[in-house]
Coordinates of C-alpha atoms and ligand atoms in Angstrom, one line a residue:
M1 CA 0.0 0.0 0.0
Q2 CA 1.3 3.5 -1.0
N3 CA 1.9 6.0 1.7
E4 CA 0.6 9.6 1.4
Y5 CA 3.9 10.9 0.0
E6 CA 4.0 8.2 -2.7
I7 CA 0.4 9.0 -3.7
K8 CA 1.4 12.7 -4.0
K9 CA 4.4 11.7 -6.2
E10 CA 2.1 9.6 -8.4
M11 CA -0.3 12.6 -8.8
C12 CA 2.6 14.7 -10.0
E13 CA 3.5 11.9 -12.5
I14 CA -0.1 11.7 -13.8
G15 CA -0.1 15.5 -14.0
R16 CA 2.9 15.3 -16.3
R17 CA 1.2 12.7 -18.5
V18 CA -2.1 14.7 -18.7
Y19 CA -0.1 17.8 -19.7
N20 CA 2.4 16.2 -22.1
R21 CA -0.4 14.4 -23.9
G22 CA -2.2 17.7 -24.5
M23 CA -5.2 16.7 -22.4
V24 CA -5.2 20.1 -20.8
A25 CA -4.1 23.6 -21.7
A26 CA -2.3 26.0 -19.4
N27 CA -3.5 25.4 -15.8
D28 CA -6.6 23.4 -16.7
G29 CA -7.7 20.0 -15.4
N30 CA -7.7 18.6 -11.9
F31 CA -7.7 15.2 -10.2
S32 CA -8.0 13.8 -6.7
V33 CA -7.4 10.6 -4.7
K34 CA -9.4 9.3 -1.8
L35 CA -7.3 8.4 1.3
N36 CA -10.3 7.4 3.5
D37 CA -13.9 8.5 4.0
N38 CA -12.9 11.9 5.3
E39 CA -9.5 12.7 3.7
F40 CA -8.8 13.3 0.0
L41 CA -5.8 14.6 -1.8
C42 CA -6.4 17.0 -4.7
T43 CA -4.5 19.1 -7.2
P44 CA -4.3 22.9 -6.6
T45 CA -6.0 25.5 -8.6
G46 CA -4.1 27.9 -10.9
V47 CA -1.0 25.8 -11.6
S48 CA 0.0 23.7 -14.6
K49 CA -0.5 20.1 -13.8
G50 CA 2.6 19.3 -15.9
F51 CA 5.0 20.9 -13.4
M52 CA 3.8 19.9 -9.9
T53 CA 5.9 18.6 -7.0
P54 CA 4.4 16.8 -4.0
E55 CA 4.2 19.9 -1.9
Y56 CA 1.7 21.4 -4.4
I57 CA -0.9 18.8 -3.4
C58 CA -3.7 19.8 -1.1
K59 CA -5.8 17.8 1.4
V60 CA -9.5 18.3 1.9
D61 CA -12.4 16.7 3.8
A62 CA -15.5 15.1 2.3
E63 CA -17.1 18.5 1.9
G64 CA -14.1 19.9 0.1
N65 CA -12.9 22.0 3.0
V66 CA -9.1 22.4 3.3
I67 CA -7.4 20.1 5.9
Q68 CA -3.9 21.0 4.7
A69 CA -2.5 23.1 2.0
N70 CA 1.0 24.7 1.7
K71 CA 1.2 28.5 1.4
G72 CA 0.2 29.7 -2.0
F73 CA -1.9 26.6 -2.9
K74 CA -5.7 26.3 -2.9
P75 CA -7.7 23.1 -3.8
S76 CA -9.1 22.9 -7.3
S77 CA -12.1 25.1 -7.9
E78 CA -13.9 22.0 -9.2
I79 CA -13.5 20.1 -5.9
K80 CA -17.3 19.9 -5.5
M81 CA -17.6 17.9 -8.7
H82 CA -15.0 15.4 -7.3
M83 CA -16.8 15.1 -3.9
R84 CA -20.1 14.4 -5.6
V85 CA -18.5 11.4 -7.4
Y86 CA -17.0 10.0 -4.1
K87 CA -20.3 10.6 -2.3
E88 CA -22.5 8.7 -4.9
R89 CA -19.9 6.1 -5.9
P90 CA -18.3 4.5 -2.7
D91 CA -16.3 2.2 -5.0
V92 CA -14.4 5.1 -6.6
N93 CA -11.0 6.0 -5.2
S94 CA -9.9 8.6 -7.8
V95 CA -11.4 11.2 -10.1
V96 CA -9.7 12.8 -13.1
H97 CA -11.0 15.8 -15.0
A98 CA -9.4 17.1 -18.2
H99 CA -10.1 18.8 -21.5
P100 CA -8.8 16.4 -24.1
L101 CA -9.1 17.8 -27.6
Y102 CA -11.3 15.2 -29.3
A103 CA -13.5 14.3 -26.3
T104 CA -14.0 18.0 -25.7
T105 CA -14.8 18.6 -29.3
F106 CA -17.7 16.0 -29.1
A107 CA -18.8 17.6 -25.8
I108 CA -19.0 21.0 -27.5
A109 CA -20.8 19.6 -30.6
G110 CA -23.2 17.9 -28.2
I111 CA -22.6 14.4 -29.6
P112 CA -22.2 11.6 -27.0
L113 CA -19.9 8.7 -27.8
T114 CA -22.3 5.9 -28.5
Q115 CA -21.0 4.2 -31.6
P116 CA -19.3 0.8 -31.1
I117 CA -16.2 1.1 -33.3
M118 CA -13.5 -0.8 -31.5
P119 CA -13.3 -3.6 -29.0
E120 CA -11.2 -1.9 -26.3
A121 CA -13.5 1.1 -26.1
V122 CA -16.6 -1.1 -25.9
I123 CA -15.0 -3.2 -23.1
A124 CA -13.4 -0.4 -21.1
L125 CA -16.0 2.4 -21.5
G126 CA -19.2 1.3 -23.1
C127 CA -21.1 4.4 -24.1
V128 CA -20.1 7.8 -22.9
P129 CA -23.0 10.2 -22.3
I130 CA -22.9 14.0 -22.0
A131 CA -23.8 15.7 -18.7
K132 CA -25.8 18.9 -19.2
Y133 CA -23.8 22.2 -19.2
G134 CA -23.0 23.7 -15.8
T135 CA -21.1 26.8 -14.7
P136 CA -17.6 25.6 -13.5
S137 CA -17.0 25.8 -9.7
T138 CA -20.8 25.9 -8.9
V139 CA -23.0 23.0 -7.9
E140 CA -24.5 22.9 -11.4
I141 CA -21.8 20.5 -12.6
P142 CA -22.1 18.1 -9.6
D143 CA -25.9 18.1 -10.2
A144 CA -25.5 17.5 -13.9
I145 CA -23.2 14.5 -13.6
S146 CA -25.3 12.9 -10.8
E147 CA -27.8 11.3 -13.1
H148 CA -25.0 9.4 -14.9
L149 CA -22.9 8.3 -12.0
Q150 CA -24.6 5.0 -11.3
Y151 CA -24.4 3.9 -14.9
F152 CA -21.1 5.1 -16.4
D153 CA -17.4 5.5 -15.4
A154 CA -16.7 8.3 -17.9
V155 CA -18.9 11.3 -18.8
L156 CA -18.5 14.2 -21.2
L157 CA -19.3 17.6 -19.7
E158 CA -21.3 19.7 -22.2
N159 CA -19.3 22.5 -23.8
H160 CA -16.5 21.9 -21.3
G161 CA -14.5 18.6 -21.2
A162 CA -14.5 15.1 -19.7
L163 CA -14.6 13.3 -16.4
S164 CA -13.4 9.8 -15.5
Y165 CA -13.2 7.9 -12.2
S166 CA -12.2 4.5 -11.0
D167 CA -10.8 2.4 -8.1
S168 CA -7.3 3.9 -8.5
L169 CA -5.6 7.0 -9.9
L170 CA -3.9 5.1 -12.6
N171 CA -7.1 3.4 -13.7
A172 CA -9.1 6.7 -13.7
Y173 CA -6.3 8.3 -15.8
H174 CA -6.3 5.3 -18.2
K175 CA -10.0 5.7 -18.6
M176 CA -9.4 9.3 -19.7
E177 CA -6.8 8.1 -22.2
S178 CA -9.1 5.5 -23.6
L179 CA -12.0 8.0 -23.8
E180 CA -9.8 10.5 -25.8
F181 CA -8.5 7.7 -28.1
Y182 CA -12.1 6.5 -28.7
A183 CA -13.2 10.1 -29.5
R184 CA -10.3 10.7 -31.8
L185 CA -10.9 7.4 -33.7
L186 CA -14.6 8.3 -34.1
Y187 CA -13.8 11.8 -35.3
Q188 CA -11.1 10.6 -37.8
S189 CA -13.1 7.6 -39.1
N190 CA -16.0 10.1 -39.8
M191 CA -13.5 12.1 -41.9
L192 CA -13.0 8.9 -44.0
G193 CA -16.7 8.5 -44.7
G194 CA -17.9 7.1 -41.4
P195 CA -16.9 4.1 -39.2
Q196 CA -18.1 0.6 -39.8
E197 CA -19.8 -0.1 -36.5
L198 CA -19.5 -3.4 -34.8
S199 CA -22.7 -5.5 -35.0
K200 CA -25.1 -6.0 -32.1
E201 CA -23.8 -9.6 -31.8
Q202 CA -20.1 -8.5 -31.8
V203 CA -20.9 -5.9 -29.1
E204 CA -22.7 -8.5 -26.9
K205 CA -19.7 -10.8 -27.1
L206 CA -17.5 -7.9 -25.9
Y207 CA -19.9 -7.2 -23.1
E208 CA -19.7 -10.8 -22.1
I209 CA -15.8 -10.6 -22.0
R210 CA -16.2 -7.5 -19.8
R211 CA -18.4 -9.5 -17.4
Q212 CA -16.0 -12.4 -17.3
F213 CA -13.0 -10.1 -16.6
G214 CA -15.0 -8.9 -13.6
L215 CA -13.6 -5.4 -14.1
P216 CA -14.2 -2.8 -11.4
G217 CA -16.7 0.0 -11.8
K218 CA -20.1 0.4 -13.5
H219 CA -20.5 -0.5 -17.1
P220 CA -23.4 -0.1 -19.5
A221 CA -23.0 -3.9 -20.3
N222 CA -24.7 -4.5 -17.0
V223 CA -26.5 -1.4 -16.0
C224 CA -27.5 0.6 -19.1
P225 CA -30.5 2.8 -17.9
N226 CA -32.2 2.2 -21.2
A227 CA -31.9 -1.6 -21.1
K228 CA -33.5 -1.5 -17.6
E229 CA -36.5 0.2 -19.1
G230 CA -36.6 -2.4 -21.9
K231 CA -35.5 0.2 -24.5
P232 CA -32.6 0.1 -27.0
S233 CA -29.6 -0.1 -24.7
C234 CA -26.0 1.1 -25.0
H235 CA -24.5 1.0 -28.5
S236 CA -27.9 0.6 -30.0
C237 CA -29.5 3.4 -28.2
G238 CA -29.3 6.0 -31.0
S239 CA -27.4 8.4 -28.7
S240 CA -30.1 8.5 -26.1
C241 CA -27.8 6.6 -23.8
G242 CA -27.7 8.1 -20.4
T243 CA -30.6 10.5 -20.9
G244 CA -32.6 8.1 -18.8
T245 CA -35.9 9.9 -19.4
A246 CA -38.8 8.1 -21.0
D247 CA -39.3 10.8 -23.7
A248 CA -35.8 10.8 -24.9
S249 CA -35.6 7.0 -25.0
A250 CA -38.8 6.7 -26.8
D251 CA -37.5 8.9 -29.5
A252 CA -34.2 7.0 -29.8
D253 CA -34.6 6.1 -33.4
L254 CA -35.6 9.6 -34.4
V255 CA -32.6 11.0 -32.6
A256 CA -30.3 8.5 -34.3
S257 CA -31.5 9.3 -37.7
I258 CA -31.3 13.1 -37.1
T259 CA -27.8 12.7 -35.6
K260 CA -26.6 10.7 -38.7
K261 CA -28.1 13.3 -41.0
V262 CA -26.6 16.2 -39.2
M263 CA -23.2 14.5 -39.1
A264 CA -23.5 13.7 -42.8
Q265 CA -24.3 17.3 -43.6
L266 CA -21.3 18.5 -41.6
G267 CA -19.2 16.0 -43.5
L268 CA -18.6 14.1 -40.2
Ligands
ZN1 ZN1 -12.6 21.9 -16.7

């Protein structure tokens, strides 16, 4: 088991990866690690995550109040978003927020990632819904992500960026990498005339592999909100995945055909 200092060092290393891979600009992005039910480590606001050392890292309680922070450092302004994830998902030990270029592009275009195009993305992520836009640093974002937390381990934030969470910092970060790679492949294959999607049968086989692996976290393979309501589930939901509401799900086919037409018109 890592001690606190080792976790802080790992947070600095993840910060370097997030920054060097262009998943954030300037001082953007933030991530946190749960130590126990009332102590959490988080990145500070207003510094580049690519150049942190362990003394930059702040410690907060379950409400986001500062327990310890060195002079000149304040916890991330998005700490409320992190705390909502820990509160509603006791299985989560780390939360990562970034603005990766392609994932954020989809979040800005308002297009969730629901096309099954490659095995790893289907197994690791399933569909990735979009949480409604909220003003950063207010409770609007925590409230917006709340409806998706029980069903997904990664969420796009409308007109903003992306959020991933898992049982460890490395796994939460890897989910962010996978999410960005998926978004990039989807974007680029659309440039070449559109992806060939995996069939329903192929997707179901991948879901079965996911179940056999017993991977941690929630996954639409098991818990898709649409499937529970007997409607088209993840990867056949016509982008209504994660909307959860009866109206939106009932119009799944319509939404799918409109999305396809709009994307075709845009040359996507
Ligand atoms: Zn952000």
